mmCIF file of C-alpha atoms in Angstrom:
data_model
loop_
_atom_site.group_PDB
_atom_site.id
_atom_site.type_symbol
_atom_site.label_atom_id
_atom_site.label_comp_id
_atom_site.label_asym_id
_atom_site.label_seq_id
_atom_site.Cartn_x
_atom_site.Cartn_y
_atom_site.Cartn_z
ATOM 1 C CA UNK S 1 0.000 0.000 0.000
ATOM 2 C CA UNK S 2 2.804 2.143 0.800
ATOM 3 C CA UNK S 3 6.554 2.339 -0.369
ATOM 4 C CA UNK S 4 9.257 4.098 0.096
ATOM 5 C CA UNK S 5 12.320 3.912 -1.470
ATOM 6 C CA UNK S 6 15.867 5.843 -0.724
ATOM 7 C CA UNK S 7 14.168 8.492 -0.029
ATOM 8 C CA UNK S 8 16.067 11.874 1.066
ATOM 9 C CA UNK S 9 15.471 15.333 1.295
ATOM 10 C CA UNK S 10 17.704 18.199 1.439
ATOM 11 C CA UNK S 11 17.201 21.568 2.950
ATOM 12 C CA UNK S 12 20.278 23.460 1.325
ATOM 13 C CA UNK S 13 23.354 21.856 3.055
ATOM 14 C CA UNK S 14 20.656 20.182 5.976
ATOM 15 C CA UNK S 15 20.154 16.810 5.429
ATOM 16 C CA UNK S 16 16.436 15.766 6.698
ATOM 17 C CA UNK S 17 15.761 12.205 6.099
ATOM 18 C CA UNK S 18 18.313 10.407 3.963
ATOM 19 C CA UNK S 19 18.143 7.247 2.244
ATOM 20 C CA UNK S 20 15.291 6.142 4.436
ATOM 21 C CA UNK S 21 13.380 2.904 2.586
ATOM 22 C CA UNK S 22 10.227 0.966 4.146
ATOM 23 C CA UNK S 23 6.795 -0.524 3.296
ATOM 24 C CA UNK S 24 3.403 -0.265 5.138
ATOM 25 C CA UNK S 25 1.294 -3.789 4.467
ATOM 26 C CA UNK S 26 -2.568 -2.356 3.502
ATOM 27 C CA UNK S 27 -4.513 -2.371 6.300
ATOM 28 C CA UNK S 28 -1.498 -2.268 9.033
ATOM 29 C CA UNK S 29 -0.774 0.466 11.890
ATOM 30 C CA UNK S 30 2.669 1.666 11.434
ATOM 31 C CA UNK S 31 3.938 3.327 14.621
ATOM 32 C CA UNK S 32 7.014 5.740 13.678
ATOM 33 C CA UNK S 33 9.041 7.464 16.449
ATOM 34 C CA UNK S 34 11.783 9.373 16.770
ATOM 35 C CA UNK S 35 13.318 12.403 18.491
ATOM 36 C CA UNK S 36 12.250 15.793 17.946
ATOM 37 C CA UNK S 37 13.253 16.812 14.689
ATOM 38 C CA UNK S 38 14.876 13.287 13.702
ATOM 39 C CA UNK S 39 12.842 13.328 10.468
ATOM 40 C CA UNK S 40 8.835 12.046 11.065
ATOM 41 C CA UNK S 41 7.243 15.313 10.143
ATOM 42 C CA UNK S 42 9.305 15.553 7.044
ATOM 43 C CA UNK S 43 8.841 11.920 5.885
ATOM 44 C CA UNK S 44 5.232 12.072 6.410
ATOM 45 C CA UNK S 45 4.165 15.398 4.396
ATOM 46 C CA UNK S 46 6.382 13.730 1.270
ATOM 47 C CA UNK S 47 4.319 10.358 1.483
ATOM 48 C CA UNK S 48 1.198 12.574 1.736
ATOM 49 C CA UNK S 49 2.259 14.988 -1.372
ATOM 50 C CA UNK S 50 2.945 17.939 0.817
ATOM 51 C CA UNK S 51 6.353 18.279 0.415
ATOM 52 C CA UNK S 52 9.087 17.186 -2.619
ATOM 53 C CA UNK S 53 11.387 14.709 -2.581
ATOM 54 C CA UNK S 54 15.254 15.530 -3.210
ATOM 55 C CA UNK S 55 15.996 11.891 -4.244
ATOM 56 C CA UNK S 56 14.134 8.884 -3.767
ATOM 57 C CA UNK S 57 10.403 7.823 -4.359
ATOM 58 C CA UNK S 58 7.214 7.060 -1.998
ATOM 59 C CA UNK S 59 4.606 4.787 -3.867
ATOM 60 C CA UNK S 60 0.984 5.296 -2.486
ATOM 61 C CA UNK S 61 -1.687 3.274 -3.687
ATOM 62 C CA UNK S 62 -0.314 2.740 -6.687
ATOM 63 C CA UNK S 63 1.141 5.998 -7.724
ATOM 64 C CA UNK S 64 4.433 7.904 -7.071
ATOM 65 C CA UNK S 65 4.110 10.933 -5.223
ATOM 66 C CA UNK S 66 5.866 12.983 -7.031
ATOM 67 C CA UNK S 67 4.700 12.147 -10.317
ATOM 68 C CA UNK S 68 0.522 11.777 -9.312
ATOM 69 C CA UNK S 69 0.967 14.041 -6.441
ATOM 70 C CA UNK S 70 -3.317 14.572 -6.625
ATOM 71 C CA UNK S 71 -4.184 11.193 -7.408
ATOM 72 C CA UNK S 72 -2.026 10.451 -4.243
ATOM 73 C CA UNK S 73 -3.945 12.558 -1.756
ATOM 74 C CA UNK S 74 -7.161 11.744 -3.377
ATOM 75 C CA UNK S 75 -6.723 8.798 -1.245
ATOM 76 C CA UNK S 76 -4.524 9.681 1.573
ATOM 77 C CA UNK S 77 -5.973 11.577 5.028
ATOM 78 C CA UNK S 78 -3.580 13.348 6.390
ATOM 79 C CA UNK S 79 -3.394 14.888 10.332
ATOM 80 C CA UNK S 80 -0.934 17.102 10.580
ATOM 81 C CA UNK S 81 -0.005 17.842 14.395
ATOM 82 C CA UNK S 82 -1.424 20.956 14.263
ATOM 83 C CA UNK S 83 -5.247 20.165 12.653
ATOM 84 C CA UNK S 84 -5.692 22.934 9.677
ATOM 85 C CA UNK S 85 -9.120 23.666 10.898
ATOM 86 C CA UNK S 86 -11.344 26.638 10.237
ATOM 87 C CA UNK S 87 -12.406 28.110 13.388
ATOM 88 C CA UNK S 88 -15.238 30.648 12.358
ATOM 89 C CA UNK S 89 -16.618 27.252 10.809
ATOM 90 C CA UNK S 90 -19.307 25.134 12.821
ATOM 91 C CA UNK S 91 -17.950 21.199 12.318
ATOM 92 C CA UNK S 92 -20.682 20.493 9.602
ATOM 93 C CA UNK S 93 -20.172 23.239 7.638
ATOM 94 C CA UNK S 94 -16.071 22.472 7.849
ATOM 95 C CA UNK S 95 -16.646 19.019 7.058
ATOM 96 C CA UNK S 96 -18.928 19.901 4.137
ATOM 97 C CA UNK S 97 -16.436 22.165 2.857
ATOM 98 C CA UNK S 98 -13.432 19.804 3.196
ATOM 99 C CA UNK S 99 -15.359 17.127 1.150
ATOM 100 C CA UNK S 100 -15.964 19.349 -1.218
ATOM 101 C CA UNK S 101 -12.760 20.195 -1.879
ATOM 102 C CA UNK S 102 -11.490 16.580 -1.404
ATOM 103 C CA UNK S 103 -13.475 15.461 -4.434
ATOM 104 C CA UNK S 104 -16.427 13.596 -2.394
ATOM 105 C CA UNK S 105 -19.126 13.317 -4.805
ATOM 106 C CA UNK S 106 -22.240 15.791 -3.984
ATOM 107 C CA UNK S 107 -24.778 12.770 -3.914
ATOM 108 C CA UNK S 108 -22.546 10.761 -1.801
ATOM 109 C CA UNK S 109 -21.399 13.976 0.468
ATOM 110 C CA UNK S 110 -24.208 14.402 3.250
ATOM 111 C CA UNK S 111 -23.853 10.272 3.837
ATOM 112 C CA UNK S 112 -20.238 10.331 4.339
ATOM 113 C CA UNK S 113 -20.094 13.820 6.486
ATOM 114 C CA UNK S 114 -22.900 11.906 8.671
ATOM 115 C CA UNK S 115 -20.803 9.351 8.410
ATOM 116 C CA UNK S 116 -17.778 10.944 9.795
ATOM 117 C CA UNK S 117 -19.873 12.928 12.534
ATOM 118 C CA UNK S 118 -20.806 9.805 14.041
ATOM 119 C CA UNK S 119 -17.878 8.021 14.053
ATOM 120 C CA UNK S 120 -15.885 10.698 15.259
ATOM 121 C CA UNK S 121 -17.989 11.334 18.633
ATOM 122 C CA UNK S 122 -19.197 14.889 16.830
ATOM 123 C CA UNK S 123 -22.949 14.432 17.072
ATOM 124 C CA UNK S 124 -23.318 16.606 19.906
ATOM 125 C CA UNK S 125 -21.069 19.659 18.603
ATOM 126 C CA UNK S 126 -21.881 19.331 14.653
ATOM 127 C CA UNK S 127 -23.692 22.792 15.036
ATOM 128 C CA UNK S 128 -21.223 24.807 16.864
ATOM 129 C CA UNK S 129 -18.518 27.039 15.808
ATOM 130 C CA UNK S 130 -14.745 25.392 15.715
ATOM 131 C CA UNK S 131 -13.516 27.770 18.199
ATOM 132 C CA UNK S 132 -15.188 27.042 20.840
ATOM 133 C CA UNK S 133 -14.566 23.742 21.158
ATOM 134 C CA UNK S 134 -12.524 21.951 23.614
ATOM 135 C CA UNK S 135 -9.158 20.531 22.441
ATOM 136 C CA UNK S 136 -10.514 16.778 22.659
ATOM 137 C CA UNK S 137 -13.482 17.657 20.204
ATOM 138 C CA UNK S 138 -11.157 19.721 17.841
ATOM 139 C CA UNK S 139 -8.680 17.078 17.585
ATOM 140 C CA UNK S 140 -11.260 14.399 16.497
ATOM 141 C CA UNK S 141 -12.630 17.441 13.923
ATOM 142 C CA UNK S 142 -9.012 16.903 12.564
ATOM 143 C CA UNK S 143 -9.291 13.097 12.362
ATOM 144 C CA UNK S 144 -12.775 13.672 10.647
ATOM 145 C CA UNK S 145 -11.296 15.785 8.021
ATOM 146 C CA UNK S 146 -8.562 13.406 7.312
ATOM 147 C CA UNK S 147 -11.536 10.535 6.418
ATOM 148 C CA UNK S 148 -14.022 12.481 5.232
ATOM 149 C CA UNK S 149 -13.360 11.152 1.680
ATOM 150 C CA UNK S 150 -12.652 7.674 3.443
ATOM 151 C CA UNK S 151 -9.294 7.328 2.114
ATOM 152 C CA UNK S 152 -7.111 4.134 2.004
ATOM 153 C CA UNK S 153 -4.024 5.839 3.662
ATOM 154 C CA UNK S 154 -4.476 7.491 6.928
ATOM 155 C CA UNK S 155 -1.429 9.648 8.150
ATOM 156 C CA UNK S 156 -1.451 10.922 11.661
ATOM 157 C CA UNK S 157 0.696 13.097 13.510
ATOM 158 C CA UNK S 158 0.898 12.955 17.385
ATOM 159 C CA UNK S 159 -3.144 12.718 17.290
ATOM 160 C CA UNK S 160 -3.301 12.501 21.012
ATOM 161 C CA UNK S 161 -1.011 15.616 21.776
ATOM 162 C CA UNK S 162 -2.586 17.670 24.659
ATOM 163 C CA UNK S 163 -5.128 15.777 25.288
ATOM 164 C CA UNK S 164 -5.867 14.367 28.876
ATOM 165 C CA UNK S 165 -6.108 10.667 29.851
ATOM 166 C CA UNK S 166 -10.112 10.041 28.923
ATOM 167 C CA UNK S 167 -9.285 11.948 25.727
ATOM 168 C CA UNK S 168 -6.243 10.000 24.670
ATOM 169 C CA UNK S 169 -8.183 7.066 25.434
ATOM 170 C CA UNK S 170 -10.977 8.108 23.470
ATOM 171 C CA UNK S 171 -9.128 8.262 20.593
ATOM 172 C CA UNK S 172 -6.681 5.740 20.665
ATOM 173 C CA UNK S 173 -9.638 3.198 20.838
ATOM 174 C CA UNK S 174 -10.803 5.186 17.954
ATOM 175 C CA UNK S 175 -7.630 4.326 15.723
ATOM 176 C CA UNK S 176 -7.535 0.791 16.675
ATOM 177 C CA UNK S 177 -11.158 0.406 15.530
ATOM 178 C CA UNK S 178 -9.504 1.847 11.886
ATOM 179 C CA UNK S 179 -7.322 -1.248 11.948
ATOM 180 C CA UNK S 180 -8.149 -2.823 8.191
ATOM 181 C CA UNK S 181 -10.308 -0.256 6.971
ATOM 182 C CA UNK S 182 -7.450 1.924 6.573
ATOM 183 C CA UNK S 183 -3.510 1.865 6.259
ATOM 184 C CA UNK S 184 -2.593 3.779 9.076
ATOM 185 C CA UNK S 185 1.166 5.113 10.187
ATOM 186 C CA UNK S 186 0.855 6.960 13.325
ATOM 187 C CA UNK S 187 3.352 9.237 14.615
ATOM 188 C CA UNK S 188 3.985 9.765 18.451
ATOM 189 C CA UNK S 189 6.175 10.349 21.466
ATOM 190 C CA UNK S 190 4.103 8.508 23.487
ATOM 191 C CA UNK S 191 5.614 5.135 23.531
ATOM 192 C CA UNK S 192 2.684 2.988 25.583
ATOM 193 C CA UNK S 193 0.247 4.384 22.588
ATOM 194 C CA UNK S 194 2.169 2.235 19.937
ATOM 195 C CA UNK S 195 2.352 -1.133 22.302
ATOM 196 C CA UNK S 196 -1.359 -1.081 22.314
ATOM 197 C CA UNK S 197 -2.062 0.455 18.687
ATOM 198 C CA UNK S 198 0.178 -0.603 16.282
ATOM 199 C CA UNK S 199 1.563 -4.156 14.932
ATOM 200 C CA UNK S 200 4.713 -2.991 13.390
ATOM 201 C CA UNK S 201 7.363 0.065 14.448
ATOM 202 C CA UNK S 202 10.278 2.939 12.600
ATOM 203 C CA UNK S 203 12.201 4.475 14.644
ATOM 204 C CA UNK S 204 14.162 7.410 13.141
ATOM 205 C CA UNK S 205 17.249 9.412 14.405
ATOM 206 C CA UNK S 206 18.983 11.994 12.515
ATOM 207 C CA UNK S 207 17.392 11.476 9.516
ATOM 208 C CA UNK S 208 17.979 7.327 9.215
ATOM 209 C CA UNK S 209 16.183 4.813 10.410
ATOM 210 C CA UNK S 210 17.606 2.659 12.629
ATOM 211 C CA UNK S 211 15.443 -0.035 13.654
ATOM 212 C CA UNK S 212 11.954 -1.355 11.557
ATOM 213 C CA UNK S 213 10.162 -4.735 12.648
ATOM 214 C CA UNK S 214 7.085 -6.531 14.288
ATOM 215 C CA UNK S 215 7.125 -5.384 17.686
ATOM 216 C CA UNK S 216 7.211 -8.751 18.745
ATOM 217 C CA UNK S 217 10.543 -9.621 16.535
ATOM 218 C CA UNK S 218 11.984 -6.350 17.527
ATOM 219 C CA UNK S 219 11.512 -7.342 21.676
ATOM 220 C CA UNK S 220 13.411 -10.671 20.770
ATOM 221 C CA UNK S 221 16.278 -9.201 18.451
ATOM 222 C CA UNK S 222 16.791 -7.046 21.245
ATOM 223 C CA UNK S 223 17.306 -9.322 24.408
ATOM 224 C CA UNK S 224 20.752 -10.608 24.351
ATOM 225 C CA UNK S 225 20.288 -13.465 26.379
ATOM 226 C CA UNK S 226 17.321 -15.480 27.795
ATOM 227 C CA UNK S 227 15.162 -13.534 30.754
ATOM 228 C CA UNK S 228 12.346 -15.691 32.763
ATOM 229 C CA UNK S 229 9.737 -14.260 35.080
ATOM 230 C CA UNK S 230 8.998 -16.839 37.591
ATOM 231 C CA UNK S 231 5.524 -16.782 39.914
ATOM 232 C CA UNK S 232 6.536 -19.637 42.841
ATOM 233 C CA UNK S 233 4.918 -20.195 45.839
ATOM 234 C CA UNK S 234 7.525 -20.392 48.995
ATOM 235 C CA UNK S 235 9.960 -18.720 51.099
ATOM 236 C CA UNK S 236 12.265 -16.501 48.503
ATOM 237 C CA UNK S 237 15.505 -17.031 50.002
ATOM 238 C CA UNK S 238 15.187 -20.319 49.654
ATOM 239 C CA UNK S 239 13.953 -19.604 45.868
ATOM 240 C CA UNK S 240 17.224 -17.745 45.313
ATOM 241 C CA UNK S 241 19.559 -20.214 46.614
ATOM 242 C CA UNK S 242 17.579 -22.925 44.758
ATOM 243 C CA UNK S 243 18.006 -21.305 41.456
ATOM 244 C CA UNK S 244 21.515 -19.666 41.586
ATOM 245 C CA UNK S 245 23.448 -22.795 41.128
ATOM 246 C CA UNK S 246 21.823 -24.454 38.128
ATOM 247 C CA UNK S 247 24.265 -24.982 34.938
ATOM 248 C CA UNK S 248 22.842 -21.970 33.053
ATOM 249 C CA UNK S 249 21.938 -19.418 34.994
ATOM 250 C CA UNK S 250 23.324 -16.250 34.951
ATOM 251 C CA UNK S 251 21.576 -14.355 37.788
ATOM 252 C CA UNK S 252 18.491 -14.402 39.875
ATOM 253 C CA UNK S 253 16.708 -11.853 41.938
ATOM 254 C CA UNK S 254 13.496 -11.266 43.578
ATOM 255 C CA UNK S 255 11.625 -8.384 42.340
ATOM 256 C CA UNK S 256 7.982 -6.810 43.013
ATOM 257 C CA UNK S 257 6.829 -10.415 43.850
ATOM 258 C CA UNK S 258 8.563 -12.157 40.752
ATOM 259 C CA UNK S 259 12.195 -14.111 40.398
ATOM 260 C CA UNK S 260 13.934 -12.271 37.653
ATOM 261 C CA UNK S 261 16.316 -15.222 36.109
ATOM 262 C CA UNK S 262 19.116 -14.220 33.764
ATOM 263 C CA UNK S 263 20.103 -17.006 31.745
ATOM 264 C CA UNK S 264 24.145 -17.048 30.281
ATOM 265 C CA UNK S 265 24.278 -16.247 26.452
ATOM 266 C CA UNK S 266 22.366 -18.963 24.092
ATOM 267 C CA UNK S 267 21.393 -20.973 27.666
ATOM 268 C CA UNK S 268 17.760 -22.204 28.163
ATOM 269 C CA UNK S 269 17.735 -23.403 31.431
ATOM 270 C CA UNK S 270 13.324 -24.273 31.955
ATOM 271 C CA UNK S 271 13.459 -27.693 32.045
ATOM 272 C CA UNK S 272 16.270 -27.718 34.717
ATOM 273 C CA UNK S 273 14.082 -25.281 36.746
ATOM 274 C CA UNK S 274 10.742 -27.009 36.068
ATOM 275 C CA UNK S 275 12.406 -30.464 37.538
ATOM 276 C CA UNK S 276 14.593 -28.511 41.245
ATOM 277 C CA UNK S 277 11.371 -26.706 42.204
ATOM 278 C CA UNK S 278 9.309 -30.311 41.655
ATOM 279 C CA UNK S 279 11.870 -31.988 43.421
ATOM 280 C CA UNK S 280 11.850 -29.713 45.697
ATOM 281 C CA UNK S 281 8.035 -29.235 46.449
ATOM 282 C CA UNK S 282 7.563 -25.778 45.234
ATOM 283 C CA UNK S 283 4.731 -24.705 43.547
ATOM 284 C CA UNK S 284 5.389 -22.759 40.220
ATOM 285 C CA UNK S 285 2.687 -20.784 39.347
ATOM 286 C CA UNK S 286 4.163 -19.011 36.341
ATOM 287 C CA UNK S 287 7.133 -18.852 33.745
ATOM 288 C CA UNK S 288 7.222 -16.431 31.313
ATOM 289 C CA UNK S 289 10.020 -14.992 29.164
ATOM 290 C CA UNK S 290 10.624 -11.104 30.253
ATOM 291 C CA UNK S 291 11.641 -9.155 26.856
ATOM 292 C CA UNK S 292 13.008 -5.344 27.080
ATOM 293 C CA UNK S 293 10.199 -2.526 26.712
ATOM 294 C CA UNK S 294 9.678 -1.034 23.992
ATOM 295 C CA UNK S 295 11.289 2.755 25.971
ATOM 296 C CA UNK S 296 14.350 0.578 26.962
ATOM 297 C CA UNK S 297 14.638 -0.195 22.877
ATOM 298 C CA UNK S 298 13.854 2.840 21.603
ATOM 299 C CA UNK S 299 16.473 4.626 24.253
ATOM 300 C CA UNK S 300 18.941 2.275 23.131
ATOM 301 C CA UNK S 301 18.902 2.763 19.336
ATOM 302 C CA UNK S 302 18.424 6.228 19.700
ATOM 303 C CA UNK S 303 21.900 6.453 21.655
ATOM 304 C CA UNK S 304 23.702 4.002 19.519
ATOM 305 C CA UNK S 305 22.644 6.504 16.716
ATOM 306 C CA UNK S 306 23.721 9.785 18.918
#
């Protein structure tokens, strides 16, 4: 659905994004982080026709960006992190007037802008003015606008920011309920927000990306070495000194009510663990494998790339 290819852009001598290549499946949610000014903004408004490539090429749908830049945001939303909203507007009249302009036919218009009211939570405000409108209701005006012509590409820039915890809620559930109908990359700082959004994550420093993968392959190319998280009923000194001396082990440690075992490089020491707490009449009531967060990743390719 989407593709990028060695793409770069130059801003006289200032290099923005160089070189940076990746694909978006149709239908995914493509979380893309990276520090402030590491290159998001500038990648997104060149996928979405806003801006021109120095070298390189972004496929949409079907068509290169810079040589079908309209036929490209005919079927792109775009949600800039600032919404470009009219505030003298009431939401109706906004959202009749962006799907004009957007190329929504007339007979299909009022459906879709009914549509878009009621998905976006906006039945309540449809007849007031823009401006006075909390920042919660404005922000999903700005999503509404972006699928008012129910596009097959969905950008999104830091949709959540300022919004307060029932607000951020509110619309993250409302992205994840996108998931299919649209090919979604969301950009945002707020790292929990892709864990329970998207599938797949970019992370971007200085203009290069440094790390793209399923979140769950990314947590496992990360660990170095085998972690368990171990849920055993008995005395946890006891636990400890059980565990320490099996062939295999690295390090153990008791922590908020687990045992935190560090297994040596390319070791898998469960079975031996499973059979010394039998043995020893200990109850284990969990084993898990304990992979880094997705902050301690994205902290650690961010400083690699420093």
């Amino acid at each position: 659905m989407i593709e990028v290819r060695n793409l770069t852009k130059k801003y006289g001598d200032k290099i923005g994004i160089e070189n940076v290549s990746f694909t978006v499946e149709k239908g995914e949610i493509l979380g893309f982080l990276g520090p402030n000014g590491a290159g998001k903004t500038t990648t997104m408004r060149i996928i979405t026709g806003f801006l021109a490539p120095t070298s390189g090429s972004a496929i949409v749908s079907g068509y290169d960006v810079s040589e079908n830049p309209m036929e490209v945001k005919r079927r792109t939303g775009y949600l800039p992190e600032h919404p470009p909203l009219y505030l003298d507007m009431t939401v109706s009249s906004f959202l009749d007037f962006v799907a004009k302009i957007k190329g929504v036919n007339k007979k299909e218009r009022k459906r879709a802008i009914e549509e878009v009211i009621e998905k976006c939570g906006l039945v309540e405000v449809r007849g007031r003015l823009i401006k006075n409108l909390s920042k919660g209701y404005r922000q999903r005006v700005g999503i509404a606008q972006a699928i008012v012509h129910n596009p097959e590409v969905l950008v999104l820039d830091e949709p959540t920011l300022g919004l307060d915890p029932q607000q951020i809620m509110e619309i993250r559930n409302f992205i994840k309920n996108l998931r299919g109908q649209h090919t979604i990359i969301l950009s945002t700082h707020i790292l929990p927000e892709v864990t329970m959004v998207c599938s797949r994550v970019l992370i971007i420093n200085k203009g290069r990306l440094v790390a793209e993968d399923a979140l769950e392959d990314l947590y496992k190319k990360e660990r170095e070495r085998l972690v368990l998280s171990l849920r055993i009923e008995g005395e946890k000194v006891a636990i400890l000194n059980l565990l320490k001396p099996l062939k295999g082990v690295q390090s153990v440690e008791s922590r908020d009510g687990e045992i935190l075992v560090e297994c040596s490089k390319g070791a898998d020491p469960r079975e031996e663990i499973v059979k010394v707490l039998i043995s020893s009449g200990m109850k284990l009531l969990e084993m898990k494998e304990n992979f880094p967060t997705l902050e301690e990743i994205y902290i650690k390719r961010i400083s690699q790339e420093g």
